[in-house]
PDB file of C-alpha atoms in Angstrom:
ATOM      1  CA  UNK A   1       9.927 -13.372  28.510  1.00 64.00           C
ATOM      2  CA  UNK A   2      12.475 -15.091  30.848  1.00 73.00           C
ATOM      3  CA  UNK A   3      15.762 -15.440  30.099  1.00 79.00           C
ATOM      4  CA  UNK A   4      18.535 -17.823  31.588  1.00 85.00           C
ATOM      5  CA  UNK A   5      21.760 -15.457  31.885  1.00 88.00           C
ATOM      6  CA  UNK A   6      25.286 -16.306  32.745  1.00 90.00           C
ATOM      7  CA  UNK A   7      27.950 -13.913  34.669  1.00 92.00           C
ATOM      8  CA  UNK A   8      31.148 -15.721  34.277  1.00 89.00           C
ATOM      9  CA  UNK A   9      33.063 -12.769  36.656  1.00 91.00           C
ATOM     10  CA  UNK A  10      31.191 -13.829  39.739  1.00 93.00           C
ATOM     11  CA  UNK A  11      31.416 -17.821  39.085  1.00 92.00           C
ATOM     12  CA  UNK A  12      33.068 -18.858  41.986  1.00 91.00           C
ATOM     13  CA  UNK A  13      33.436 -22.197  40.581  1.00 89.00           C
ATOM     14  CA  UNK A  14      31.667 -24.294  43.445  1.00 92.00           C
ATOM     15  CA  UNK A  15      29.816 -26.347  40.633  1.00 93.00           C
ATOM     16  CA  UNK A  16      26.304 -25.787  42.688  1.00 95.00           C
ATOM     17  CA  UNK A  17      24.266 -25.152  39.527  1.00 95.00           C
ATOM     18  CA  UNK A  18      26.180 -28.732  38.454  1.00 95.00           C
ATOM     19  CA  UNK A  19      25.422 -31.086  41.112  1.00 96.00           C
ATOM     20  CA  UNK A  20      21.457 -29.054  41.440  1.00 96.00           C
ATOM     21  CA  UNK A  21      20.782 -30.091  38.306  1.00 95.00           C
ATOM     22  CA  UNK A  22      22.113 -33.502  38.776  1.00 94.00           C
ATOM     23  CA  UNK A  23      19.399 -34.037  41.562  1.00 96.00           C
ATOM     24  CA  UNK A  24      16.609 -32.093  40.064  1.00 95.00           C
ATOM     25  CA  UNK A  25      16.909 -34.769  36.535  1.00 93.00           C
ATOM     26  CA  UNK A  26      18.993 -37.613  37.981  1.00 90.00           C
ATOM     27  CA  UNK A  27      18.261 -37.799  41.676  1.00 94.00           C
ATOM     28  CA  UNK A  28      22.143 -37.740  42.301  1.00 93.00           C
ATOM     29  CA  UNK A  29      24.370 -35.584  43.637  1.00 90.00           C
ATOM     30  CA  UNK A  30      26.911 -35.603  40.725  1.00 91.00           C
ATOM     31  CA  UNK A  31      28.129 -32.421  38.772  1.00 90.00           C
ATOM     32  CA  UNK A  32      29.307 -34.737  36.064  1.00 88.00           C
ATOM     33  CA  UNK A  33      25.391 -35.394  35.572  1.00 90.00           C
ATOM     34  CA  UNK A  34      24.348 -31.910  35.238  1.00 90.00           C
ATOM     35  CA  UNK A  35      23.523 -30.085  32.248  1.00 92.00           C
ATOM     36  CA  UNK A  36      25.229 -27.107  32.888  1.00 92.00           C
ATOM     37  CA  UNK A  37      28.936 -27.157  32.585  1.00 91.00           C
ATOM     38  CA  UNK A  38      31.430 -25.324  34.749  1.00 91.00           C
ATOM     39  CA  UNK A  39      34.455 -25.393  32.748  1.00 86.00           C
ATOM     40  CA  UNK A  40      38.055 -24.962  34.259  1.00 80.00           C
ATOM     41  CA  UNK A  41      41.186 -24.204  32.912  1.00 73.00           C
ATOM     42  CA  UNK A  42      44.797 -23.539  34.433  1.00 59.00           C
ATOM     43  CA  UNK A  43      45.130 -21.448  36.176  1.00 59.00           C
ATOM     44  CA  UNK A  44      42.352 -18.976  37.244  1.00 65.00           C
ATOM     45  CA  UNK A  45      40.335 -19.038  34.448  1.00 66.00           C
ATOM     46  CA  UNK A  46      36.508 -20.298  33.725  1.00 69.00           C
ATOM     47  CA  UNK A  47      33.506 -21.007  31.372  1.00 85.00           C
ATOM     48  CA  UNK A  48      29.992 -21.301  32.054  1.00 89.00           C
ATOM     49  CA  UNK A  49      28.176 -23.377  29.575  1.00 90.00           C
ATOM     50  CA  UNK A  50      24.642 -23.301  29.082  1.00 90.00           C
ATOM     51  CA  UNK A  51      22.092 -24.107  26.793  1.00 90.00           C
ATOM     52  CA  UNK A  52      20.898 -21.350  24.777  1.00 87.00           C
ATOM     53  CA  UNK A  53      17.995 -22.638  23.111  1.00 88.00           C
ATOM     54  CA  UNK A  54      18.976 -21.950  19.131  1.00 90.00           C
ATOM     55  CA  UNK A  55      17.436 -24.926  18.002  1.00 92.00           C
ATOM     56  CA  UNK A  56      20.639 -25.940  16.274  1.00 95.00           C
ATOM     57  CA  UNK A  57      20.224 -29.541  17.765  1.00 96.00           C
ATOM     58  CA  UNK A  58      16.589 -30.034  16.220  1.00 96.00           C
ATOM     59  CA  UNK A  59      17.817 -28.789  13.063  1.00 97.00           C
ATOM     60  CA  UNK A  60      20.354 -31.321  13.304  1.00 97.00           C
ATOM     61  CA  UNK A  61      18.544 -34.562  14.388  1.00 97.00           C
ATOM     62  CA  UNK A  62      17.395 -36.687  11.633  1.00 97.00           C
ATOM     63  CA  UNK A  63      14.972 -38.647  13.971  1.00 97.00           C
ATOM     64  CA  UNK A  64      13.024 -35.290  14.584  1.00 96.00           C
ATOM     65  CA  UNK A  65      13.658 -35.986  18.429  1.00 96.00           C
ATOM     66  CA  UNK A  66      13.362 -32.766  19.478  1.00 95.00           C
ATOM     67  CA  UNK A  67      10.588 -30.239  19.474  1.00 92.00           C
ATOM     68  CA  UNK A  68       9.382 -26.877  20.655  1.00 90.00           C
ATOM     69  CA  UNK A  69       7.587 -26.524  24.108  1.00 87.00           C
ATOM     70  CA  UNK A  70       5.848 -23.346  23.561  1.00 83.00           C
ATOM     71  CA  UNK A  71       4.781 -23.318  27.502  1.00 77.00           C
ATOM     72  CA  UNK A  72       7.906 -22.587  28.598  1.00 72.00           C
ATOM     73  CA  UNK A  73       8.891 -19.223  25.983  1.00 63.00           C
ATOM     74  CA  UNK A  74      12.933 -17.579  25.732  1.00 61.00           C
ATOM     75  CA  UNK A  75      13.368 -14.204  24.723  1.00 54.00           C
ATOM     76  CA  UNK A  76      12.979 -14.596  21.027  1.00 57.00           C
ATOM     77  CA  UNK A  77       9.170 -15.850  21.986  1.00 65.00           C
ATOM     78  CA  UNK A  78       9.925 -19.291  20.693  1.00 76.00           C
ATOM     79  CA  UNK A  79       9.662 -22.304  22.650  1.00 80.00           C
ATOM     80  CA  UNK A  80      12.344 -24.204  24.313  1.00 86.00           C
ATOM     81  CA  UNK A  81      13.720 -26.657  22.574  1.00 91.00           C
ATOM     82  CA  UNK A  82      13.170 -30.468  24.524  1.00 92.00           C
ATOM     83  CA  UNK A  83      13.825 -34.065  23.650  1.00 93.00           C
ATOM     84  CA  UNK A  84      11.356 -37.043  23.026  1.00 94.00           C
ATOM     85  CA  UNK A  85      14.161 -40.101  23.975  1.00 92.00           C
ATOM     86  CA  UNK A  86      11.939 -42.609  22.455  1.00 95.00           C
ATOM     87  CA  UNK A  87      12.514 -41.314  19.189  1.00 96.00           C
ATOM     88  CA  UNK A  88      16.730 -40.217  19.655  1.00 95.00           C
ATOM     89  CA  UNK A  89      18.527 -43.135  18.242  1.00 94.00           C
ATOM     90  CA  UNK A  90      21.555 -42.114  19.459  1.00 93.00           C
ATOM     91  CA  UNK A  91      23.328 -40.905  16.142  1.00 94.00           C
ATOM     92  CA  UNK A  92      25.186 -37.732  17.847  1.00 94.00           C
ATOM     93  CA  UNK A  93      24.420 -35.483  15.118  1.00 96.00           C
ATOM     94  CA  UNK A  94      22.751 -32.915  17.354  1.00 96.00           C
ATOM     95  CA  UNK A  95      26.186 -33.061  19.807  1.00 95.00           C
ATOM     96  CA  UNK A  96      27.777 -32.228  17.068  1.00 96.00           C
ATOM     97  CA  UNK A  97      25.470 -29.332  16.066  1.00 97.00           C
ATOM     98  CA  UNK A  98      25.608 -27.969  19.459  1.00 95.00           C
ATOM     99  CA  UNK A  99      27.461 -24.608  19.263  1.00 93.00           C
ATOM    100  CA  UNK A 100      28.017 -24.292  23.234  1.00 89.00           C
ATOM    101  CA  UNK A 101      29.164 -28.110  23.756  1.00 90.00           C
ATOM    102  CA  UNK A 102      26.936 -28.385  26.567  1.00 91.00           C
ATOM    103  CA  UNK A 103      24.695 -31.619  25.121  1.00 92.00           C
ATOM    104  CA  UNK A 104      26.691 -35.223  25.881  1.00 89.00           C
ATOM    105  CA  UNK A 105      25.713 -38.605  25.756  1.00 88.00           C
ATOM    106  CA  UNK A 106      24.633 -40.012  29.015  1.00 79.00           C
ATOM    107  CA  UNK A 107      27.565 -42.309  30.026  1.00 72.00           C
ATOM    108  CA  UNK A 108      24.719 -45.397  30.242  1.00 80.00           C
ATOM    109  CA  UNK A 109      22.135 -44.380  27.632  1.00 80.00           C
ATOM    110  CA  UNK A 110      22.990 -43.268  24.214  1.00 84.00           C
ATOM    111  CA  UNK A 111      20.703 -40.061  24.426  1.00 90.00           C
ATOM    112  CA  UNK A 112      21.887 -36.605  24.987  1.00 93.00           C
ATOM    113  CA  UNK A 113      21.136 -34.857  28.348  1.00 90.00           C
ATOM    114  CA  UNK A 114      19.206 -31.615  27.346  1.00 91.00           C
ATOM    115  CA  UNK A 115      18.567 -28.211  29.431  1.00 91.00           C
ATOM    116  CA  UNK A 116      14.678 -27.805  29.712  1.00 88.00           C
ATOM    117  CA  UNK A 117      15.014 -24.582  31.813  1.00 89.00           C
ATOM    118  CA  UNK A 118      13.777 -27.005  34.822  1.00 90.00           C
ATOM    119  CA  UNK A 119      10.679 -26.349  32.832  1.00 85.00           C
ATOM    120  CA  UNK A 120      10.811 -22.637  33.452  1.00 84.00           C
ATOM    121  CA  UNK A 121      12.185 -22.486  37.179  1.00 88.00           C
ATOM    122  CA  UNK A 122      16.021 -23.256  36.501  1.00 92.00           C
ATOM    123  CA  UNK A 123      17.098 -24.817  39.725  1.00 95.00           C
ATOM    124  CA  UNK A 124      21.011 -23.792  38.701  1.00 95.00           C
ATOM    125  CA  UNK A 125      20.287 -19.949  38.888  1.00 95.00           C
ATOM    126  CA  UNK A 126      17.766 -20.628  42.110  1.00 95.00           C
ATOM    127  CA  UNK A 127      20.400 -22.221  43.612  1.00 96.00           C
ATOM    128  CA  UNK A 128      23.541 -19.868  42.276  1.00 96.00           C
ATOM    129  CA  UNK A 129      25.312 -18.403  45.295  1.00 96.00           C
ATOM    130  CA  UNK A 130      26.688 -15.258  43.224  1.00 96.00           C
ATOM    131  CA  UNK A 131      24.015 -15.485  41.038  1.00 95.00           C
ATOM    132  CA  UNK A 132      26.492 -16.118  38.264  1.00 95.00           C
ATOM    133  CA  UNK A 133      23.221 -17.749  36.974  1.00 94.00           C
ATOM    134  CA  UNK A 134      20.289 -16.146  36.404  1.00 92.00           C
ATOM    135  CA  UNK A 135      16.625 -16.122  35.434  1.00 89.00           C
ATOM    136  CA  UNK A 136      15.860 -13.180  33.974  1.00 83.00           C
ATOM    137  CA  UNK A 137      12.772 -11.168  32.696  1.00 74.00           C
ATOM    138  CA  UNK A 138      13.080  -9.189  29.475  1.00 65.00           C
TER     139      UNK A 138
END
């Protein structure tokens, strides 16, 4: 089963798997957009944050906004995890259960932006130019 991997050595910080994935859900060129996170702290040092599909979100959401897509399958043989926005009220609760930080609000809706694994051909690790992103087989 495919896996989406991170090597945070060879991020070279150009925020390419940002402003991709910007464009592939929001038809802008906009890192902020993305839902992949480069993170960047003083001086040379650097976080890749991803979704990792633990379902800690669903478990969270009291709406029941989010739900398995077993077409699109991680490691663990469960499916990834996606959200139905006419059913997120906005409460936050599953930005709060996120354990990698990665889910915000969008800035003009109040529903999260969630990682579907560009629905199982992640344009950030296509696009990677160190392939600090990856899509992996296990």
């Amino acid at each position: 089963m495919p896996r989406l991997t991170k090597n945070e050595d060879v991020c070279i910080t150009c925020h390419r798997c940002e402003t991709i994935c910007a464009w592939v859900h929001e038809v802008v060129f906009n890192p902020d957009k993305g839902r992949v996170i480069v993170d960047l702290d003083y001086p040379d040092e650097h976080r890749l944050r991803i979704c990792i599909q633990c379902g800690r979100c669903a478990d969270a959401c009291p709406m029941d906004a989010f739900y398995q897509d077993f077409n699109i399958l991680t490691t663990s043989e469960q499916g990834i995890y996606r959200l139905d926005e006419s059913k997120c009220t906005g409460c936050g609760e599953c930005i709060e259960a996120c354990p990698t930080k990665v889910l915000q609000f969008y800035p003009d809706r109040r529903v999260p932006r969630k990682c579907d694994f560009c629905l199982g051909q992640p344009m950030c690790a296509r696009y990677c130019p160190t392939n600090a992103l990856g899509w992996v087989l296990m």
